[in-house]
Coordinates of C-alpha atoms in Angstrom, one line a residue:
M1 CA 86.5 91.7 112.3
M2 CA 86.8 88.9 109.9
D3 CA 83.1 88.1 110.5
F4 CA 82.0 91.5 109.3
K5 CA 79.1 91.6 106.9
N6 CA 78.6 94.5 104.6
N7 CA 75.0 95.4 105.3
Y8 CA 72.8 98.2 106.7
E9 CA 72.2 96.5 110.1
N10 CA 75.6 97.5 111.5
S11 CA 75.5 100.5 113.9
D12 CA 77.8 103.5 113.3
E13 CA 79.6 102.8 116.6
Y14 CA 80.3 99.2 115.6
V15 CA 81.6 100.1 112.1
E16 CA 83.8 102.9 113.7
K17 CA 85.3 100.4 116.2
L18 CA 86.0 97.9 113.4
S19 CA 87.7 100.5 111.3
K20 CA 90.1 101.3 114.1
I21 CA 90.9 97.6 114.6
A22 CA 91.5 97.2 110.9
D23 CA 93.9 100.2 110.8
S24 CA 95.9 98.8 113.7
C25 CA 96.3 95.5 111.8
A26 CA 96.9 97.0 108.4
K27 CA 100.7 96.6 108.2
N28 CA 100.8 93.1 109.5
Y29 CA 98.1 91.9 107.1
A30 CA 98.9 94.0 104.1
S31 CA 99.2 90.9 101.9
N32 CA 96.3 89.0 103.3
P33 CA 93.4 89.1 100.7
I34 CA 90.7 88.2 103.3
F35 CA 91.8 91.0 105.6
L36 CA 92.0 93.5 102.7
E37 CA 88.5 92.5 101.5
K38 CA 87.0 93.0 105.0
R39 CA 88.8 96.3 105.6
S40 CA 87.4 97.5 102.3
Q41 CA 83.9 96.5 103.3
I42 CA 84.2 98.2 106.7
Y43 CA 85.3 101.5 105.2
F44 CA 82.7 101.3 102.5
Q45 CA 80.0 101.0 105.2
K46 CA 81.7 103.7 107.2
G47 CA 81.6 106.0 104.1
R48 CA 77.9 105.4 103.6
N49 CA 77.1 106.2 107.2
E50 CA 79.1 109.4 107.1
H51 CA 77.5 110.4 103.8
K52 CA 74.0 110.1 105.3
K53 CA 75.1 112.6 108.0
N54 CA 76.4 114.9 105.3
D55 CA 79.9 114.5 106.6
F56 CA 81.2 114.8 103.1
L57 CA 85.0 115.0 103.9
N58 CA 85.1 111.9 106.0
A59 CA 82.8 110.0 103.7
A60 CA 85.1 110.7 100.7
S61 CA 88.1 109.6 102.7
S62 CA 86.4 106.4 103.9
F63 CA 85.4 105.5 100.3
I64 CA 89.0 106.0 99.1
E65 CA 90.2 103.7 101.9
A66 CA 87.7 101.1 100.8
Y67 CA 88.9 101.6 97.2
N68 CA 92.6 101.2 98.0
S69 CA 92.0 98.1 100.1
Q70 CA 89.9 96.5 97.4
K71 CA 92.5 97.5 94.7
A72 CA 95.3 95.8 96.8
N73 CA 93.1 92.8 97.2
I74 CA 92.5 92.4 93.5
S75 CA 96.3 92.8 92.8
L76 CA 96.9 89.7 94.8
K77 CA 94.5 87.6 92.7
K78 CA 95.4 85.8 89.5
E79 CA 92.3 87.2 87.9
A80 CA 89.5 89.5 89.1
N81 CA 86.0 88.3 88.7
N82 CA 82.7 90.1 87.9
D83 CA 81.9 90.6 91.6
D84 CA 85.2 92.4 92.1
F85 CA 84.5 94.8 89.3
H86 CA 81.0 95.4 90.5
Y87 CA 82.1 96.2 94.0
M88 CA 84.8 98.6 92.7
G89 CA 82.1 100.3 90.6
Q90 CA 79.9 100.7 93.8
I91 CA 82.8 102.4 95.7
L92 CA 83.5 104.8 92.8
E93 CA 79.8 105.5 92.3
N94 CA 79.4 106.4 96.0
L95 CA 82.4 108.7 95.7
G96 CA 80.7 110.4 92.8
D97 CA 77.5 110.8 94.8
V98 CA 79.5 112.6 97.6
Y99 CA 80.9 115.2 95.0
S100 CA 77.5 115.4 93.3
D101 CA 75.8 116.4 96.6
V102 CA 78.2 119.4 97.0
N103 CA 77.7 120.2 93.3
S104 CA 81.3 119.6 92.4
M105 CA 80.8 118.5 88.8
K106 CA 84.3 117.6 87.6
P107 CA 85.2 115.1 90.4
S108 CA 81.7 113.7 90.3
S109 CA 81.7 113.1 86.6
Y110 CA 85.2 111.5 86.9
F111 CA 84.1 109.0 89.6
Y112 CA 80.9 108.2 87.7
D113 CA 82.8 107.5 84.5
Q114 CA 85.2 105.3 86.4
A115 CA 82.3 103.4 88.0
L116 CA 80.7 102.9 84.5
V117 CA 83.9 101.3 83.3
Q118 CA 83.9 98.9 86.3
Y119 CA 80.2 98.0 85.8
E120 CA 80.9 97.3 82.1
K121 CA 83.7 95.0 83.1
A122 CA 81.3 93.2 85.5
N123 CA 78.8 92.6 82.6
R124 CA 76.0 94.0 84.8
Q125 CA 73.7 95.7 82.2
H126 CA 71.1 96.9 84.7
V127 CA 73.7 98.9 86.7
V128 CA 75.4 100.1 83.5
I129 CA 72.0 101.6 82.4
D130 CA 71.4 103.1 85.8
M131 CA 74.9 104.6 85.8
L132 CA 74.4 106.2 82.3
L133 CA 71.2 107.7 83.6
K134 CA 72.9 109.1 86.7
I135 CA 75.7 110.6 84.5
G136 CA 73.0 112.1 82.3
D137 CA 71.2 113.6 85.3
L138 CA 74.5 115.1 86.5
Y139 CA 74.9 117.0 83.3
F140 CA 71.3 118.0 83.1
H141 CA 71.3 119.5 86.6
N142 CA 74.4 121.5 85.6
H143 CA 72.5 122.8 82.5
I144 CA 74.5 120.8 80.0
S145 CA 71.5 119.1 78.5
N146 CA 73.1 118.1 75.2
I147 CA 75.6 115.9 77.0
A148 CA 72.8 114.6 79.2
L149 CA 70.9 113.5 76.0
L150 CA 74.0 111.6 74.7
N151 CA 74.0 109.5 77.9
Y152 CA 70.3 108.9 77.9
E153 CA 70.4 107.8 74.2
T154 CA 73.4 105.6 75.0
A155 CA 71.3 103.9 77.7
E156 CA 68.3 103.7 75.3
N157 CA 70.4 101.8 72.7
K158 CA 71.3 99.0 75.2
K159 CA 69.8 95.6 74.5
N160 CA 67.1 93.8 76.5
L161 CA 65.8 96.9 78.3
T162 CA 62.9 96.3 80.6
E163 CA 59.7 98.3 80.1
E164 CA 60.4 100.2 83.3
Q165 CA 63.9 101.1 82.2
F166 CA 62.6 102.2 78.7
D167 CA 59.9 104.4 80.2
I168 CA 62.4 106.1 82.6
I169 CA 64.8 106.8 79.7
Q170 CA 62.0 108.3 77.6
I171 CA 61.0 110.6 80.4
K172 CA 64.5 111.8 81.1
K173 CA 65.2 112.2 77.4
G174 CA 62.0 114.2 76.9
I175 CA 62.8 116.6 79.8
A176 CA 66.3 117.2 78.3
L177 CA 64.8 117.8 74.8
Y178 CA 62.5 120.6 76.3
D179 CA 65.6 122.1 77.9
V180 CA 67.4 122.4 74.5
F181 CA 64.1 123.7 73.0
D182 CA 63.5 120.7 70.7
T183 CA 59.9 120.9 71.6
N184 CA 58.6 118.9 68.7
S185 CA 60.6 115.8 69.6
A186 CA 59.8 116.3 73.3
D187 CA 56.1 116.6 72.6
S188 CA 56.2 113.4 70.5
L189 CA 57.8 111.5 73.3
Y190 CA 55.3 112.9 75.8
R191 CA 52.3 111.8 73.7
R192 CA 53.6 108.3 73.6
I193 CA 54.5 108.1 77.3
S194 CA 51.4 109.8 78.6
T195 CA 49.2 106.9 77.6
K196 CA 50.8 104.9 80.4
S197 CA 49.9 105.0 84.1
L198 CA 53.1 106.6 85.5
Y199 CA 53.4 108.4 88.8
S200 CA 57.1 109.1 89.3
I201 CA 58.3 112.5 90.2
D202 CA 60.3 112.6 86.9
Y203 CA 57.1 111.9 85.0
H204 CA 55.3 114.8 86.9
Y205 CA 58.2 117.1 86.0
F206 CA 58.0 115.9 82.3
T207 CA 54.3 116.7 82.3
A208 CA 54.9 120.1 83.8
C209 CA 57.5 120.9 81.1
H210 CA 55.1 119.8 78.4
F211 CA 52.3 122.2 79.5
Y212 CA 54.8 125.0 80.4
H213 CA 56.2 125.0 76.9
K214 CA 52.7 125.1 75.5
N215 CA 52.0 128.1 77.8
Q216 CA 49.3 126.1 79.5
L217 CA 50.5 127.3 82.9
G218 CA 47.4 126.3 84.9
E219 CA 47.9 122.7 83.7
A220 CA 51.6 122.8 84.6
L221 CA 51.1 124.2 88.1
P222 CA 49.9 121.1 90.0
H223 CA 52.6 118.9 88.6
L224 CA 55.3 121.5 89.6
L225 CA 53.9 121.8 93.1
K226 CA 54.1 118.0 93.5
C227 CA 57.7 118.0 92.3
F228 CA 58.5 120.8 94.8
E229 CA 56.8 119.1 97.7
E230 CA 57.9 115.5 97.1
G231 CA 61.1 115.7 95.1
N232 CA 64.7 115.5 96.3
T233 CA 66.8 118.6 96.8
K234 CA 67.8 119.0 93.2
M235 CA 64.2 118.5 92.0
K236 CA 62.9 121.1 94.5
V237 CA 65.3 123.7 93.1
Q238 CA 64.3 122.8 89.5
A239 CA 60.6 123.1 90.4
A240 CA 61.1 126.3 92.3
E241 CA 62.7 127.9 89.3
M242 CA 59.8 127.1 87.0
L243 CA 57.2 127.9 89.7
A244 CA 58.7 131.4 90.1
S245 CA 58.4 131.9 86.3
V246 CA 54.8 130.6 86.3
Y247 CA 53.6 132.8 89.2
F248 CA 55.3 135.8 87.5
S249 CA 53.3 135.2 84.4
L250 CA 50.1 134.8 86.5
N251 CA 50.9 138.1 88.3
N252 CA 51.0 136.4 91.7
H253 CA 54.2 138.1 92.9
D254 CA 54.0 137.0 96.5
K255 CA 54.3 133.3 95.5
E256 CA 56.8 134.3 92.8
L257 CA 58.9 135.9 95.6
Y258 CA 58.6 132.8 97.8
Y259 CA 60.1 130.5 95.2
V260 CA 62.8 133.1 94.2
Q261 CA 63.8 133.2 97.9
Y262 CA 63.9 129.4 98.0
Q263 CA 66.4 129.4 95.1
A264 CA 68.4 132.1 96.9
K265 CA 68.6 130.0 100.1
A266 CA 69.7 126.9 98.1
Q267 CA 72.4 128.9 96.5
S268 CA 73.5 130.4 99.8
A269 CA 73.7 126.9 101.3
E270 CA 75.8 125.8 98.4
A271 CA 78.1 128.8 98.9
R272 CA 78.6 127.9 102.5
L273 CA 80.0 124.5 101.4
T274 CA 82.8 126.2 99.5
P275 CA 85.5 125.5 102.1
T276 CA 84.4 121.8 102.2
K277 CA 84.5 121.7 98.4
M278 CA 88.0 123.0 98.4
E279 CA 89.1 120.2 100.8
L280 CA 87.2 117.7 98.8
D281 CA 89.0 118.9 95.6
N282 CA 92.3 118.2 97.3
I283 CA 91.2 114.7 98.1
Y284 CA 90.1 114.2 94.5
D285 CA 93.4 115.6 93.2
G286 CA 95.3 113.2 95.5
F287 CA 93.2 110.2 94.3
V288 CA 93.7 111.1 90.6
S289 CA 97.5 111.5 91.1
A290 CA 97.8 108.2 92.9
N291 CA 95.8 106.3 90.3
S292 CA 97.0 107.8 87.1
P293 CA 100.0 106.6 85.0
K294 CA 103.2 108.2 86.2
K295 CA 104.4 111.0 84.0
P296 CA 108.1 111.4 83.3
D297 CA 109.9 114.2 85.2
K298 CA 109.7 117.4 83.2
S299 CA 113.3 118.3 84.1
D300 CA 114.5 115.0 82.7
S301 CA 112.5 115.5 79.5
L302 CA 114.0 119.0 79.1
K303 CA 117.5 117.7 79.5
G304 CA 116.8 115.0 76.9
L305 CA 115.5 117.6 74.5
I306 CA 118.6 119.8 75.0
W307 CA 120.9 116.8 74.3
L308 CA 118.9 115.9 71.2
L309 CA 119.1 119.4 69.8
A310 CA 122.8 119.5 70.5
G311 CA 123.3 116.3 68.6
I312 CA 121.3 117.6 65.7
L313 CA 123.4 120.8 65.7
V314 CA 126.7 118.8 65.6
L315 CA 125.5 116.7 62.7
I316 CA 124.5 119.9 60.8
I317 CA 127.9 121.4 61.4
I318 CA 129.7 118.3 60.2
G319 CA 127.5 118.1 57.1
I320 CA 128.3 121.7 56.3
I321 CA 132.1 121.1 56.6
V322 CA 132.0 117.9 54.4
L323 CA 129.9 119.7 51.8
R324 CA 132.3 122.7 51.7
H325 CA 135.3 120.4 51.4
Y326 CA 133.6 118.5 48.5
I327 CA 132.8 121.8 46.6
E328 CA 136.4 123.1 47.1
K329 CA 137.8 119.8 45.8
N330 CA 135.7 119.9 42.7
K331 CA 136.8 123.5 42.0
K332 CA 140.4 122.6 42.2
A333 CA 139.9 119.6 39.9
A334 CA 138.4 121.9 37.3
V335 CA 141.4 124.2 37.1
I336 CA 144.0 123.2 34.3
R337 CA 147.4 123.3 35.8
V338 CA 150.1 124.4 33.3
P339 CA 153.8 123.7 34.2
A340 CA 156.0 126.8 34.3
S341 CA 158.4 125.3 31.7
A342 CA 155.5 124.9 29.2
K343 CA 154.6 128.6 29.3
T344 CA 155.1 130.4 25.9
R345 CA 157.8 133.2 25.9
I346 CA 157.0 136.3 23.8
H347 CA 159.6 136.9 21.1
S348 CA 160.7 140.1 19.4
F349 CA 159.9 140.9 15.7
E350 CA 163.5 140.4 14.6
E351 CA 163.6 137.0 16.2
N352 CA 160.3 136.0 14.6
Y353 CA 161.6 137.2 11.2
K354 CA 164.8 135.2 11.4
T355 CA 162.9 132.1 12.4
F356 CA 160.5 132.6 9.4
I357 CA 163.2 133.0 6.7
N358 CA 164.9 129.9 7.9
T359 CA 161.8 127.8 7.3
D360 CA 161.7 125.3 4.4
I361 CA 158.6 126.7 2.8
Y362 CA 160.3 130.2 2.6
N363 CA 163.4 128.8 0.9
E364 CA 161.3 126.8 -1.7
I365 CA 159.3 130.0 -2.6
K366 CA 162.5 132.0 -2.8
T367 CA 164.2 129.5 -5.1
S368 CA 161.1 129.5 -7.5
F369 CA 161.2 133.2 -7.9
E370 CA 165.0 133.7 -8.3
G371 CA 166.0 135.6 -11.6
K372 CA 162.4 136.6 -12.2
E373 CA 161.3 140.2 -12.3
I374 CA 158.3 141.2 -10.4
L375 CA 157.3 144.6 -11.7
T376 CA 160.7 146.5 -11.6
K377 CA 162.2 144.9 -8.6
T378 CA 164.4 141.9 -8.5
V379 CA 163.7 139.5 -5.8
K380 CA 166.7 139.4 -3.5
D381 CA 167.2 138.3 0.1

């Protein structure tokens, strides 16, 4: 097992046999970096073999085993190198391919994005560009062409592009521009790229889109037929959709019906994969859960929130009591307290008169007027 080489020359039976041996030794060699690396490579090869046979469930499970072993291997190292990151990117990209083939977009985009991160860490620009284009294709095939364009343009802005990479990007970008009805920009790209001798299926589809949007259906037709005959499954469906439209416009309803039926069969085949997609979604959910930062328990968070609110409420009540006490204290201080002994007693008229005639000022005035007549009266007591 330790002599295993990760290449395409290994038979399915040989890889299957080694995977069983690796599983039987897993516990004893869980901390052995060489064993973990070999186990990861074995399961990576196993996943590729199963994917080729459209055994999507086992392929996804094998790639995840490969990922987990390589992750454990890296954790034992002081520092991961570029090759480690590149290999992790390969595993994640192949997982994305599995989900893309069953048209499960969310998991596929997740694994592709994670692969892109690993490739960027590995400083491998050529695979970074290829990954950006693959992500763009994923969004384009799911009719989200504006996001596809963002990925194509991100790839376009990378430094030191080869001429071949640049041409591929322009073709994919032009097709997406036609899909969002920016025909002027798309036509401009096509005029520049059509001067070169290009023969890829994508170029034929770009050419077909160019003539289709100019309503030159006869010119578009041979390019669409080539895409349908020689393209992969997704290209065949794309071409069939446009071919049905072309033959409808040309009043050839027999051929229109043929390509409509082809699309229906493709959709039916995808529908039959629904149970598989559901199981794959469970595998994806388990992977994301196992590789995402742990979230705090919701019940603990709720308890913490309750205690926090209770503490705030207690502080508010204490504040109200202190404030009320302070206000009451100030009110009492403002009241002038008069002793009972200092209160004025109300006297009668006779008492007040006697007090008045005994005053010094009254006696002085009386003395000054004694013996004098005031009108006809004599001043007396």
